[in-house]
Short mmCIF file of C-alpha atoms and ligand atoms in Angstrom, two decimals:
data_model
loop_
_atom_site.label_atom_id
_atom_site.label_comp_id
_atom_site.label_asym_id
_atom_site.label_seq_id
_atom_site.Cartn_x
_atom_site.Cartn_y
_atom_site.Cartn_z
CA MET A 1 0.00 0.00 0.00
CA LYS A 2 1.40 3.32 -1.10
CA ILE A 3 0.75 6.40 1.04
CA GLU A 4 0.82 9.86 -0.52
CA PHE A 5 0.01 13.38 0.59
CA SER A 6 -1.83 15.89 -1.58
CA LYS A 7 -3.84 19.08 -1.49
CA ILE A 8 -7.54 18.85 -0.71
CA SER A 9 -9.79 18.23 -3.71
CA VAL A 10 -12.89 16.14 -4.38
CA PRO A 11 -11.63 12.70 -5.50
CA THR A 12 -13.17 11.34 -8.68
CA GLN A 13 -12.52 7.66 -8.01
CA GLY A 14 -12.18 5.15 -5.18
CA THR A 15 -13.42 5.99 -1.70
CA VAL A 16 -13.56 9.46 -0.16
CA VAL A 17 -13.12 9.46 3.62
CA VAL A 18 -14.37 12.44 5.63
CA GLY A 19 -14.80 13.09 9.33
CA VAL A 20 -17.99 13.63 11.30
CA LEU A 21 -17.79 15.07 14.81
CA ALA A 22 -19.86 14.08 17.82
CA GLU A 23 -23.62 14.48 17.46
CA ARG A 24 -23.25 14.16 13.70
CA ALA A 25 -21.65 17.57 13.21
CA LEU A 26 -20.15 17.52 9.74
CA SER A 27 -16.48 18.47 9.28
CA PRO A 28 -15.82 21.12 6.59
CA SER A 29 -15.08 18.49 3.94
CA ALA A 30 -18.10 16.39 4.90
CA LYS A 31 -20.17 19.55 4.56
CA GLN A 32 -18.72 20.17 1.12
CA LEU A 33 -19.65 16.66 -0.03
CA ASP A 34 -23.07 17.13 1.47
CA ASP A 35 -23.59 20.30 -0.58
CA LEU A 36 -22.34 18.61 -3.76
CA SER A 37 -24.72 15.71 -3.27
CA GLY A 38 -27.85 17.65 -2.40
CA GLY A 39 -27.81 16.71 1.30
CA ALA A 40 -27.23 12.96 0.82
CA VAL A 41 -24.33 12.86 3.30
CA SER A 42 -26.20 14.47 6.18
CA ARG A 43 -29.26 12.31 5.49
CA ALA A 44 -27.13 9.15 5.66
CA ALA A 45 -25.36 10.40 8.78
CA ALA A 46 -28.69 11.01 10.48
CA MET A 47 -29.74 7.42 9.95
CA GLY A 48 -29.35 4.55 12.41
CA ARG A 49 -26.57 4.16 14.93
CA PHE A 50 -23.95 6.37 13.37
CA LYS A 51 -23.51 9.37 15.64
CA GLY A 52 -19.96 10.47 14.86
CA LYS A 53 -18.52 8.77 17.93
CA LYS A 54 -14.77 8.11 17.89
CA ASN A 55 -13.90 5.68 15.09
CA GLN A 56 -17.46 4.78 14.17
CA VAL A 57 -17.64 4.26 10.42
CA LEU A 58 -20.49 4.46 7.92
CA ALA A 59 -20.10 3.69 4.22
CA ILE A 60 -22.42 5.43 1.77
CA VAL A 61 -22.71 4.45 -1.88
CA ALA A 62 -21.53 7.53 -3.73
CA PRO A 63 -24.50 9.86 -4.00
CA GLN A 64 -25.40 11.66 -7.19
CA GLY A 65 -23.06 14.57 -7.82
CA LEU A 66 -19.95 12.55 -6.88
CA SER A 67 -18.03 10.31 -9.23
CA ALA A 68 -16.16 8.37 -6.52
CA ASN A 69 -17.26 4.81 -5.57
CA GLN A 70 -18.32 5.56 -2.04
CA VAL A 71 -18.09 8.03 0.80
CA LEU A 72 -16.84 6.70 4.10
CA LEU A 73 -17.84 8.73 7.13
CA VAL A 74 -15.57 8.29 10.10
CA GLY A 75 -16.47 9.48 13.59
CA LEU A 76 -14.16 11.99 15.27
CA GLY A 77 -16.00 12.25 18.59
CA LYS A 78 -15.69 15.48 20.56
CA VAL A 79 -13.27 17.84 18.88
CA GLU A 80 -11.54 18.88 22.10
CA GLU A 81 -10.75 15.23 22.92
CA ILE A 82 -8.97 14.41 19.66
CA ASP A 83 -5.44 13.12 20.23
CA ALA A 84 -2.60 11.43 18.37
CA LEU A 85 -3.55 7.93 19.47
CA GLN A 86 -7.08 8.40 18.17
CA MET A 87 -5.79 9.62 14.82
CA GLY A 88 -3.56 6.55 14.48
CA THR A 89 -6.55 4.37 15.25
CA LEU A 90 -8.55 6.28 12.66
CA GLY A 91 -5.96 5.59 9.97
CA GLY A 92 -5.89 1.89 10.89
CA THR A 93 -9.67 1.62 11.08
CA VAL A 94 -10.11 3.17 7.66
CA VAL A 95 -7.57 0.79 6.08
CA GLY A 96 -9.35 -2.16 7.70
CA ALA A 97 -12.74 -1.01 6.39
CA LEU A 98 -11.40 -0.37 2.88
CA ASN A 99 -9.80 -3.80 2.63
CA ARG A 100 -12.98 -5.45 3.85
CA ALA A 101 -14.93 -3.55 1.20
CA GLY A 102 -12.46 -4.55 -1.51
CA GLU A 103 -11.49 -0.99 -2.38
CA ALA A 104 -8.29 -0.30 -4.36
CA SER A 105 -7.77 3.40 -3.74
CA ALA A 106 -8.96 6.03 -1.30
CA ALA A 107 -8.40 9.54 -0.12
CA ILE A 108 -8.80 10.73 3.46
CA ILE A 109 -9.56 14.44 3.71
CA VAL A 110 -8.00 15.97 6.83
CA ASP A 111 -9.49 19.33 7.74
CA ALA A 112 -8.18 21.83 10.25
CA LEU A 113 -10.79 21.82 13.03
CA ASP A 114 -11.62 24.68 15.39
CA ALA A 115 -10.78 23.90 19.05
CA CYS A 116 -8.90 20.74 18.09
CA PRO A 117 -5.74 20.10 20.16
CA LEU A 118 -4.00 18.80 17.03
CA SER A 119 -3.21 20.73 13.88
CA ALA A 120 -4.32 19.26 10.56
CA VAL A 121 -0.65 18.54 9.84
CA GLU A 122 -0.26 16.47 13.02
CA MET A 123 -3.54 14.69 12.37
CA ALA A 124 -2.48 13.84 8.82
CA ALA A 125 0.88 12.43 9.97
CA GLU A 126 -0.68 10.26 12.69
CA ILE A 127 -3.42 9.00 10.37
CA ALA A 128 -0.78 8.02 7.83
CA LEU A 129 1.24 6.15 10.46
CA GLY A 130 -1.81 4.25 11.70
CA ALA A 131 -2.78 3.38 8.14
CA ARG A 132 0.68 2.04 7.35
CA LEU A 133 0.90 -0.01 10.56
CA ARG A 134 -2.49 -1.60 9.84
CA GLY A 135 -1.49 -2.44 6.28
CA TYR A 136 1.24 -4.88 7.40
CA ARG A 137 0.96 -8.49 6.30
CA PHE A 138 3.54 -11.29 6.28
CA ASP A 139 2.68 -13.23 3.15
CA LYS A 140 5.97 -14.37 1.67
CA TYR A 141 5.12 -18.06 2.12
CA ARG A 142 1.61 -17.93 0.63
CA THR A 143 2.09 -19.09 -2.93
CA LYS A 144 -1.48 -20.00 -3.83
CA GLU A 145 -3.65 -17.31 -2.31
CA LYS A 146 -6.59 -16.27 -4.44
CA ALA A 147 -6.77 -12.64 -5.44
CA GLU A 148 -10.14 -12.25 -3.72
CA ASP A 149 -8.59 -13.20 -0.38
CA LYS A 150 -5.78 -10.65 -0.58
CA PRO A 151 -5.95 -7.10 0.75
CA THR A 152 -7.11 -4.82 -2.04
CA LEU A 153 -6.03 -1.35 -1.01
CA GLU A 154 -3.14 -0.22 -3.21
CA GLY A 155 -3.00 3.50 -2.67
CA LEU A 156 -4.06 5.88 0.08
CA THR A 157 -3.91 9.64 -0.34
CA ILE A 158 -3.93 11.83 2.73
CA MET A 159 -5.35 15.21 1.71
CA CYS A 160 -4.28 18.18 3.76
CA ALA A 161 -4.00 21.89 2.98
CA GLN A 162 -0.36 22.00 4.11
CA THR A 163 0.84 19.09 2.01
CA ASP A 164 4.58 19.60 2.41
CA ALA A 165 4.37 20.12 6.16
CA ALA A 166 2.29 16.95 6.51
CA ALA A 167 4.74 14.90 4.44
CA LYS A 168 7.60 16.28 6.52
CA ALA A 169 5.85 15.47 9.80
CA TYR A 170 5.20 11.95 8.56
CA ALA A 171 8.79 11.23 7.44
CA PRO A 172 10.22 10.23 10.86
CA ARG A 173 7.07 8.24 11.64
CA ASP A 174 7.59 6.32 8.41
CA LYS A 175 11.08 5.36 9.66
CA VAL A 176 9.61 4.14 12.94
CA ALA A 177 7.11 2.06 10.96
CA ASP A 178 10.07 0.59 9.01
CA GLY A 179 11.48 -0.51 12.38
CA VAL A 180 8.14 -1.99 13.48
CA PHE A 181 7.91 -3.89 10.17
CA LEU A 182 11.45 -5.25 10.49
CA SER A 183 10.59 -6.48 13.97
CA ARG A 184 7.32 -8.05 12.73
CA ASP A 185 9.12 -9.72 9.80
CA LEU A 186 11.80 -11.22 12.04
CA VAL A 187 9.27 -12.53 14.54
CA SER A 188 7.03 -13.96 11.79
CA GLU A 189 9.79 -15.97 10.12
CA PRO A 190 9.77 -19.67 10.98
CA SER A 191 12.70 -20.98 12.98
CA ASN A 192 14.14 -23.09 10.16
CA VAL A 193 14.80 -19.79 8.39
CA LYS A 194 15.69 -17.51 11.31
CA TYR A 195 18.34 -19.44 13.25
CA PRO A 196 20.88 -17.27 15.08
CA ALA A 197 23.34 -16.89 12.17
CA ALA A 198 20.49 -15.83 9.86
CA ILE A 199 19.46 -13.05 12.22
CA VAL A 200 23.10 -11.98 12.41
CA GLU A 201 22.95 -11.43 8.63
CA ASP A 202 19.79 -9.30 8.99
CA ILE A 203 21.55 -7.28 11.66
CA ARG A 204 24.58 -6.76 9.43
CA ALA A 205 22.22 -5.20 6.87
CA LEU A 206 21.59 -2.34 9.34
CA ALA A 207 25.10 -1.09 8.52
CA GLU A 208 23.45 0.50 5.45
CA SER A 209 21.46 2.76 7.79
CA GLY A 210 24.64 3.80 9.61
CA VAL A 211 24.51 1.33 12.51
CA ASP A 212 27.89 -0.06 13.66
CA ILE A 213 27.78 -3.81 14.11
CA GLU A 214 29.91 -6.10 16.23
CA ILE A 215 29.28 -9.84 16.46
CA LEU A 216 30.57 -12.11 19.21
CA ASP A 217 30.66 -15.79 18.20
CA GLU A 218 30.91 -18.71 20.65
CA GLY A 219 34.70 -18.50 20.81
CA LYS A 220 34.64 -14.83 21.77
CA MET A 221 31.84 -15.36 24.29
CA ALA A 222 33.72 -18.25 25.89
CA ALA A 223 36.79 -16.02 26.23
CA LEU A 224 34.60 -13.47 28.04
CA GLY A 225 33.22 -16.16 30.36
CA MET A 226 29.63 -16.09 29.13
CA HIS A 227 28.87 -19.66 30.13
CA SER A 228 25.34 -18.89 31.24
CA LEU A 229 24.38 -17.90 27.68
CA LEU A 230 26.52 -20.58 26.06
CA GLY A 231 24.99 -23.36 28.16
CA VAL A 232 21.57 -22.65 26.66
CA GLY A 233 22.85 -23.02 23.11
CA GLN A 234 25.02 -26.06 23.67
CA GLY A 235 22.33 -28.55 22.65
CA SER A 236 21.73 -26.85 19.30
CA ALA A 237 23.46 -27.60 16.01
CA ARG A 238 23.33 -23.85 15.35
CA GLU A 239 26.02 -21.55 16.73
CA SER A 240 24.96 -18.89 19.29
CA TYR A 241 25.82 -15.20 18.90
CA LEU A 242 25.75 -11.96 20.80
CA ALA A 243 25.14 -9.09 18.38
CA ILE A 244 25.92 -5.48 19.29
CA MET A 245 24.41 -2.60 17.33
CA ARG A 246 25.52 0.99 17.89
CA TRP A 247 23.82 4.12 16.63
CA ASN A 248 25.90 7.22 17.32
CA GLY A 249 23.66 10.17 16.58
CA ALA A 250 24.57 12.47 19.48
CA PRO A 251 25.54 15.89 18.11
CA ASP A 252 28.50 16.04 20.50
CA GLY A 253 30.00 12.78 19.39
CA ALA A 254 30.41 9.07 19.84
CA ASP A 255 31.79 9.34 23.38
CA GLN A 256 28.47 10.67 24.75
CA GLN A 257 27.12 8.12 27.26
CA PRO A 258 24.64 5.89 25.40
CA VAL A 259 21.29 4.42 26.35
CA ALA A 260 21.12 0.63 26.05
CA PHE A 261 18.54 -1.93 24.96
CA VAL A 262 18.97 -5.66 25.47
CA GLY A 263 16.83 -8.37 23.86
CA LYS A 264 16.15 -12.06 24.37
CA GLY A 265 16.63 -13.74 21.00
CA MET A 266 15.63 -17.38 21.47
CA THR A 267 15.16 -18.31 17.81
CA PHE A 268 13.29 -21.38 19.03
CA ASP A 269 12.53 -22.56 22.55
CA THR A 270 11.77 -26.27 22.80
CA GLY A 271 12.42 -26.08 26.53
CA GLY A 272 15.59 -28.15 26.08
CA ILE A 273 15.83 -31.34 28.17
CA SER A 274 12.96 -29.93 30.30
CA ILE A 275 11.06 -30.19 27.04
CA LYS A 276 7.75 -28.41 26.53
CA PRO A 277 4.52 -30.26 25.70
CA SER A 278 3.99 -30.41 21.92
CA ALA A 279 0.61 -28.62 21.89
CA GLY A 280 1.32 -25.03 20.95
CA MET A 281 5.08 -25.46 20.87
CA GLU A 282 5.17 -23.87 17.40
CA GLU A 283 4.49 -20.56 19.12
CA MET A 284 7.99 -20.63 20.51
CA LYS A 285 9.25 -19.31 17.20
CA TYR A 286 8.36 -15.90 18.60
CA ASP A 287 10.62 -16.33 21.60
CA MET A 288 13.11 -13.99 19.91
CA ALA A 289 10.66 -11.08 19.95
CA GLY A 290 12.69 -9.14 22.54
CA ALA A 291 15.62 -9.20 20.13
CA GLY A 292 13.25 -8.44 17.25
CA THR A 293 12.13 -5.29 19.04
CA VAL A 294 15.68 -4.16 19.77
CA ILE A 295 16.73 -4.73 16.14
CA GLY A 296 13.65 -2.89 14.84
CA LEU A 297 14.24 -0.05 17.30
CA MET A 298 17.85 0.39 16.14
CA LYS A 299 16.61 0.58 12.56
CA ALA A 300 14.02 3.17 13.56
CA LEU A 301 16.51 5.34 15.49
CA ALA A 302 19.07 5.22 12.69
CA GLY A 303 16.39 5.73 10.03
CA ARG A 304 15.14 8.94 11.56
CA LYS A 305 18.67 9.96 12.61
CA ALA A 306 17.82 10.22 16.31
CA ARG A 307 20.06 12.71 18.11
CA LEU A 308 21.55 10.43 20.74
CA ASN A 309 23.83 7.43 21.14
CA ALA A 310 22.11 4.09 21.59
CA VAL A 311 23.33 0.52 21.81
CA GLY A 312 21.30 -2.58 21.16
CA VAL A 313 22.54 -5.96 22.36
CA VAL A 314 20.79 -9.22 21.49
CA GLY A 315 21.56 -12.77 22.57
CA LEU A 316 20.75 -15.12 19.68
CA VAL A 317 20.42 -18.72 20.77
CA GLU A 318 18.38 -21.83 19.97
CA ASN A 319 17.21 -23.97 22.93
CA MET A 320 17.24 -27.63 21.84
CA PRO A 321 17.42 -31.01 23.54
CA SER A 322 20.22 -33.29 22.31
CA GLY A 323 23.16 -35.37 23.44
CA THR A 324 25.15 -32.20 23.98
CA ALA A 325 22.36 -30.28 25.70
CA GLN A 326 22.62 -28.86 29.19
CA ARG A 327 21.02 -31.04 31.89
CA PRO A 328 18.77 -30.02 34.79
CA GLY A 329 21.04 -29.67 37.79
CA ASP A 330 24.06 -28.44 35.81
CA VAL A 331 25.93 -25.51 37.33
CA VAL A 332 27.29 -22.77 35.05
CA THR A 333 29.45 -19.74 35.78
CA SER A 334 28.20 -16.48 34.27
CA MET A 335 30.38 -13.64 32.97
CA SER A 336 29.71 -11.81 36.25
CA GLY A 337 31.44 -14.66 38.12
CA GLN A 338 28.20 -15.68 39.82
CA THR A 339 27.28 -19.36 39.56
CA ILE A 340 23.85 -20.65 38.53
CA GLU A 341 22.23 -24.01 39.12
CA VAL A 342 20.08 -24.79 36.08
CA ILE A 343 17.07 -26.49 37.64
CA ASN A 344 14.87 -26.16 34.56
CA THR A 345 16.35 -25.85 31.06
CA ASP A 346 13.10 -24.19 29.95
CA ALA A 347 13.88 -21.14 32.10
CA GLU A 348 16.53 -20.29 29.49
CA GLY A 349 15.77 -16.67 28.64
CA ARG A 350 17.08 -15.39 31.96
CA LEU A 351 20.29 -17.38 31.45
CA VAL A 352 20.93 -15.61 28.16
CA LEU A 353 19.98 -12.19 29.53
CA ALA A 354 22.23 -12.66 32.58
CA ASP A 355 25.32 -12.49 30.41
CA ALA A 356 23.89 -10.01 27.92
CA LEU A 357 22.95 -7.55 30.69
CA TRP A 358 26.27 -7.92 32.47
CA TYR A 359 28.21 -7.43 29.25
CA THR A 360 26.16 -4.37 28.30
CA GLN A 361 26.52 -2.49 31.55
CA ALA A 362 30.22 -3.36 31.93
CA THR A 363 31.10 -2.43 28.35
CA PHE A 364 28.97 0.67 27.73
CA LYS A 365 28.21 2.16 31.18
CA PRO A 366 24.85 3.29 29.80
CA LYS A 367 22.52 6.03 31.09
CA PHE A 368 19.91 3.32 31.43
CA MET A 369 19.48 -0.26 30.37
CA ILE A 370 16.13 -1.68 29.26
CA ASP A 371 15.70 -5.33 28.41
CA LEU A 372 12.81 -6.91 26.53
CA ALA A 373 12.00 -10.59 26.67
CA THR A 374 9.23 -13.09 26.13
CA LEU A 375 10.35 -14.35 29.50
CA THR A 376 7.45 -16.02 31.31
CA GLY A 377 4.11 -17.65 30.62
CA ALA A 378 3.12 -16.28 34.03
CA VAL A 379 2.96 -12.70 32.76
CA ILE A 380 0.31 -13.79 30.26
CA ILE A 381 -1.71 -15.17 33.18
CA SER A 382 -1.29 -11.85 35.04
CA LEU A 383 -1.83 -9.28 32.30
CA GLY A 384 -3.08 -11.08 29.19
CA THR A 385 -2.45 -9.38 25.87
CA PHE A 386 -3.16 -5.80 26.87
CA GLN A 387 -0.12 -4.71 28.88
CA ALA A 388 3.47 -5.85 29.24
CA GLY A 389 4.94 -6.45 32.69
CA LEU A 390 7.41 -3.77 33.78
CA PHE A 391 10.00 -4.31 36.50
CA SER A 392 12.47 -1.59 37.41
CA ASN A 393 14.94 -0.41 40.03
CA ASP A 394 14.25 3.23 39.11
CA ASP A 395 11.04 5.21 39.66
CA ALA A 396 11.91 8.02 37.25
CA LEU A 397 12.63 5.61 34.38
CA THR A 398 9.44 3.72 35.23
CA GLU A 399 7.36 6.87 35.01
CA ARG A 400 8.85 7.83 31.66
CA LEU A 401 8.28 4.35 30.27
CA ILE A 402 4.67 4.22 31.40
CA GLY A 403 4.09 7.68 29.93
CA ALA A 404 5.63 6.75 26.58
CA GLY A 405 3.53 3.58 26.56
CA LYS A 406 0.31 5.53 27.07
CA ALA A 407 1.27 7.99 24.33
CA VAL A 408 1.71 5.30 21.68
CA GLY A 409 -0.81 2.74 22.92
CA GLU A 410 1.78 0.17 24.05
CA ARG A 411 0.85 -0.11 27.71
CA LEU A 412 2.99 -1.23 30.63
CA TRP A 413 1.99 -2.31 34.12
CA ARG A 414 4.55 -2.20 36.91
CA LEU A 415 5.05 -5.38 38.94
CA PRO A 416 7.21 -5.63 42.06
CA LEU A 417 10.86 -6.26 42.69
CA ASP A 418 11.53 -7.00 46.35
CA GLU A 419 13.99 -8.80 48.59
CA LEU A 420 11.10 -10.97 49.72
CA TYR A 421 11.04 -12.57 46.28
CA ASP A 422 14.79 -12.44 45.74
CA LYS A 423 15.34 -15.21 48.29
CA ASP A 424 13.32 -17.59 46.13
CA VAL A 425 16.14 -17.88 43.60
CA ASN A 426 18.77 -18.92 46.14
CA SER A 427 20.29 -22.35 45.43
CA GLU A 428 21.57 -25.04 47.78
CA ILE A 429 24.75 -25.55 45.82
CA ALA A 430 25.38 -22.40 43.75
CA ASP A 431 24.87 -18.62 44.07
CA MET A 432 21.41 -18.93 42.59
CA LYS A 433 19.07 -21.19 40.67
CA ASN A 434 17.17 -20.33 37.51
CA VAL A 435 13.65 -20.90 38.87
CA GLY A 436 11.73 -19.66 41.89
CA LYS A 437 9.31 -21.43 44.19
CA GLY A 438 7.09 -23.59 41.98
CA ARG A 439 4.70 -21.46 39.95
CA GLU A 440 4.34 -18.71 42.56
CA ALA A 441 5.04 -15.19 41.23
CA GLY A 442 6.80 -16.68 38.22
CA SER A 443 7.33 -13.37 36.42
CA VAL A 444 8.62 -11.69 39.56
CA THR A 445 11.19 -14.36 40.41
CA ALA A 446 12.40 -14.25 36.79
CA ALA A 447 12.90 -10.49 37.15
CA GLN A 448 14.65 -10.97 40.51
CA PHE A 449 17.05 -13.35 38.81
CA LEU A 450 17.84 -10.72 36.17
CA GLN A 451 18.37 -8.05 38.79
CA ARG A 452 21.25 -10.06 40.19
CA PHE A 453 23.09 -9.16 36.99
CA VAL A 454 22.38 -5.43 37.21
CA ASP A 455 24.56 -3.04 39.23
CA GLU A 456 23.92 0.63 39.87
CA VAL A 457 22.52 1.52 36.45
CA PRO A 458 18.84 2.52 36.11
CA TRP A 459 17.31 -0.60 34.62
CA ALA A 460 13.92 -1.81 33.45
CA HIS A 461 12.82 -5.24 32.33
CA LEU A 462 9.80 -5.59 30.05
CA ASP A 463 8.24 -9.05 30.00
CA ILE A 464 6.51 -9.03 26.61
CA ALA A 465 5.45 -12.70 26.46
CA GLY A 466 1.79 -11.65 26.14
CA MET A 467 2.37 -8.77 23.74
CA ALA A 468 4.69 -10.09 21.04
CA TRP A 469 2.21 -12.22 19.13
CA MET A 470 -1.50 -11.68 18.63
CA LYS A 471 -3.73 -14.62 17.79
CA ARG A 472 -6.38 -12.32 16.37
CA ASN A 473 -6.54 -8.74 15.12
CA HIS A 474 -5.60 -6.78 18.21
CA THR A 475 -6.10 -3.07 17.66
CA ALA A 476 -6.67 -0.92 14.61
CA VAL A 477 -2.89 -0.66 14.14
CA VAL A 478 -1.86 -4.17 15.25
CA PRO A 479 -3.18 -6.87 12.95
CA LYS A 480 -2.93 -10.50 14.05
CA GLY A 481 0.51 -12.09 14.18
CA ALA A 482 3.73 -10.39 15.21
CA SER A 483 2.98 -7.04 16.84
CA GLY A 484 6.36 -5.31 16.89
CA PHE A 485 5.50 -4.30 20.46
CA GLY A 486 8.09 -2.02 22.03
CA VAL A 487 9.56 -0.34 18.96
CA ARG A 488 7.18 2.62 19.06
CA LEU A 489 7.25 2.70 22.87
CA LEU A 490 11.04 2.93 23.15
CA ASP A 491 11.37 5.26 20.18
CA ARG A 492 8.96 7.56 21.98
CA LEU A 493 10.80 7.26 25.30
CA VAL A 494 14.00 8.31 23.58
CA ALA A 495 12.37 11.12 21.57
CA ASP A 496 10.64 12.61 24.62
CA HIS A 497 13.50 12.45 27.12
CA TYR A 498 16.93 11.58 25.75
CA GLU A 499 17.50 13.39 22.46
CA ALA A 500 19.57 16.53 22.16
N1 BES B 601 9.73 -18.52 26.32
C1 BES B 601 9.12 -18.99 27.50
C2 BES B 601 8.03 -18.06 28.02
C3 BES B 601 6.84 -17.88 27.12
C4 BES B 601 5.69 -18.65 27.33
C5 BES B 601 6.83 -16.93 26.13
C6 BES B 601 4.61 -18.48 26.51
C7 BES B 601 5.72 -16.75 25.32
C8 BES B 601 4.60 -17.53 25.52
C9 BES B 601 10.17 -19.15 28.60
O1 BES B 601 11.43 -19.49 28.15
C10 BES B 601 9.72 -20.25 29.49
O2 BES B 601 9.67 -21.36 29.04
N2 BES B 601 9.38 -19.91 30.73
C11 BES B 601 8.93 -20.86 31.67
C12 BES B 601 9.67 -20.62 32.96
C13 BES B 601 9.51 -21.72 33.97
C14 BES B 601 10.17 -22.98 33.48
C15 BES B 601 10.10 -21.27 35.28
C16 BES B 601 7.43 -20.64 31.85
O3 BES B 601 6.96 -19.51 31.76
O4 BES B 601 6.73 -21.65 32.02
MN1 MN B 602 11.65 -21.61 27.96
ZN1 ZN B 603 11.93 -18.93 26.23
#
């Protein structure tokens, strides 16, 4: 789907989309269409349940006087309540409705509205972003799909009086969408295609956008003492990697202290010797979504030339059972020097993050460190698919993260870290074990384990197990499948608080 910006005119083909405010008050462009069609638009809007509430839609067969196929009325609600999130939803909702209708082209007319908190330019940019995010589809392996089952919308024109300003406001958002799409693509790929070395190649491609890449193979990780990470990969025929991405966009140079993002990149999680039941195991292809988010975020930051230094570190590993696999009860020594008794080989994500977090803080001394991981099934039991679990040692970082999440519609809910839970990961024979007390507070004990690998640095852990993959269409801008959760959130955090 191609998105373009143009001046406002009355389209002569496809669908024309215009806004209607609360209580069926027509926007200026809806009024114009109403006049052209002898009152047909206001008559249709007065009928039935359509009241102009936020994101209500009503399709009208093009009335006489218009040569387009149809007019789509979209509710704007109360003008003073309009915000960016709503405009993104509007763009996504319209794309969904157009594809359902089988439309090939459409124009959305964006008027400047009196008393609206957003300018027409801002509205146009947010609508375009929402439209693009909704248009995502991973279809590279569908070779026999019938044309009538495919999305139909080819072109969307956003009409706005200040065309150039709208296109300019959209440009950085388009780069963020590129990052979301990279993340969704990586997560959607099956694990026979996206083994660790394959993701390393995708990461190397970010060099084109100006990202510096460094790759640690098993030999280098062994030399650094990363036996916690290496133990997880030792049952796999595929080599494990730690990939480091650096974007140096700070105006005062590469030695400016960076912010850091760390991702769990389990390209497949069988559970290892503590093997998972087979029902639903195919879902564990998305167990690299934390890494997928970090990679997509680095692409977004580089794409829009964010004015700060950022590092992304991802541990890429495959968790397999085999004759060389790690056994329950094995003890490994992490890069930090702390020893870990591996009670359950299915609690592998924390073992990878232990070394990735330690390496990141020791090497880069970042301003903050945020990790993302599909870490526990327990967080899905707690929060479902509407919010990710947030754990942090820093209240200010927490507040900023929650705020950024609300702004982009990627919500976070803080869960506790506390000494009371920390005790649960003590081991009888090593410094700690990789599980807590049975199933109690499973997401919390996982976070406590991670905290043992974090020093003084402000740190947050996002457990995205419930957010990375949607079994059905989720919101207007997140179709079913890989969500790309976290790219927009962290891009926003950086843009609001850490850019020069
Ligand atoms: N990757 C899983 C967590 C997960 C579950 C992600 C469902 C997405 C959907 C993780 O490695 C895991 O297996 N966690 C175990 C931990 C347990 C063994 C302490 C879990 O949640 O059951
Ligand atoms: Mn697991
Ligand atoms: Zn896992």
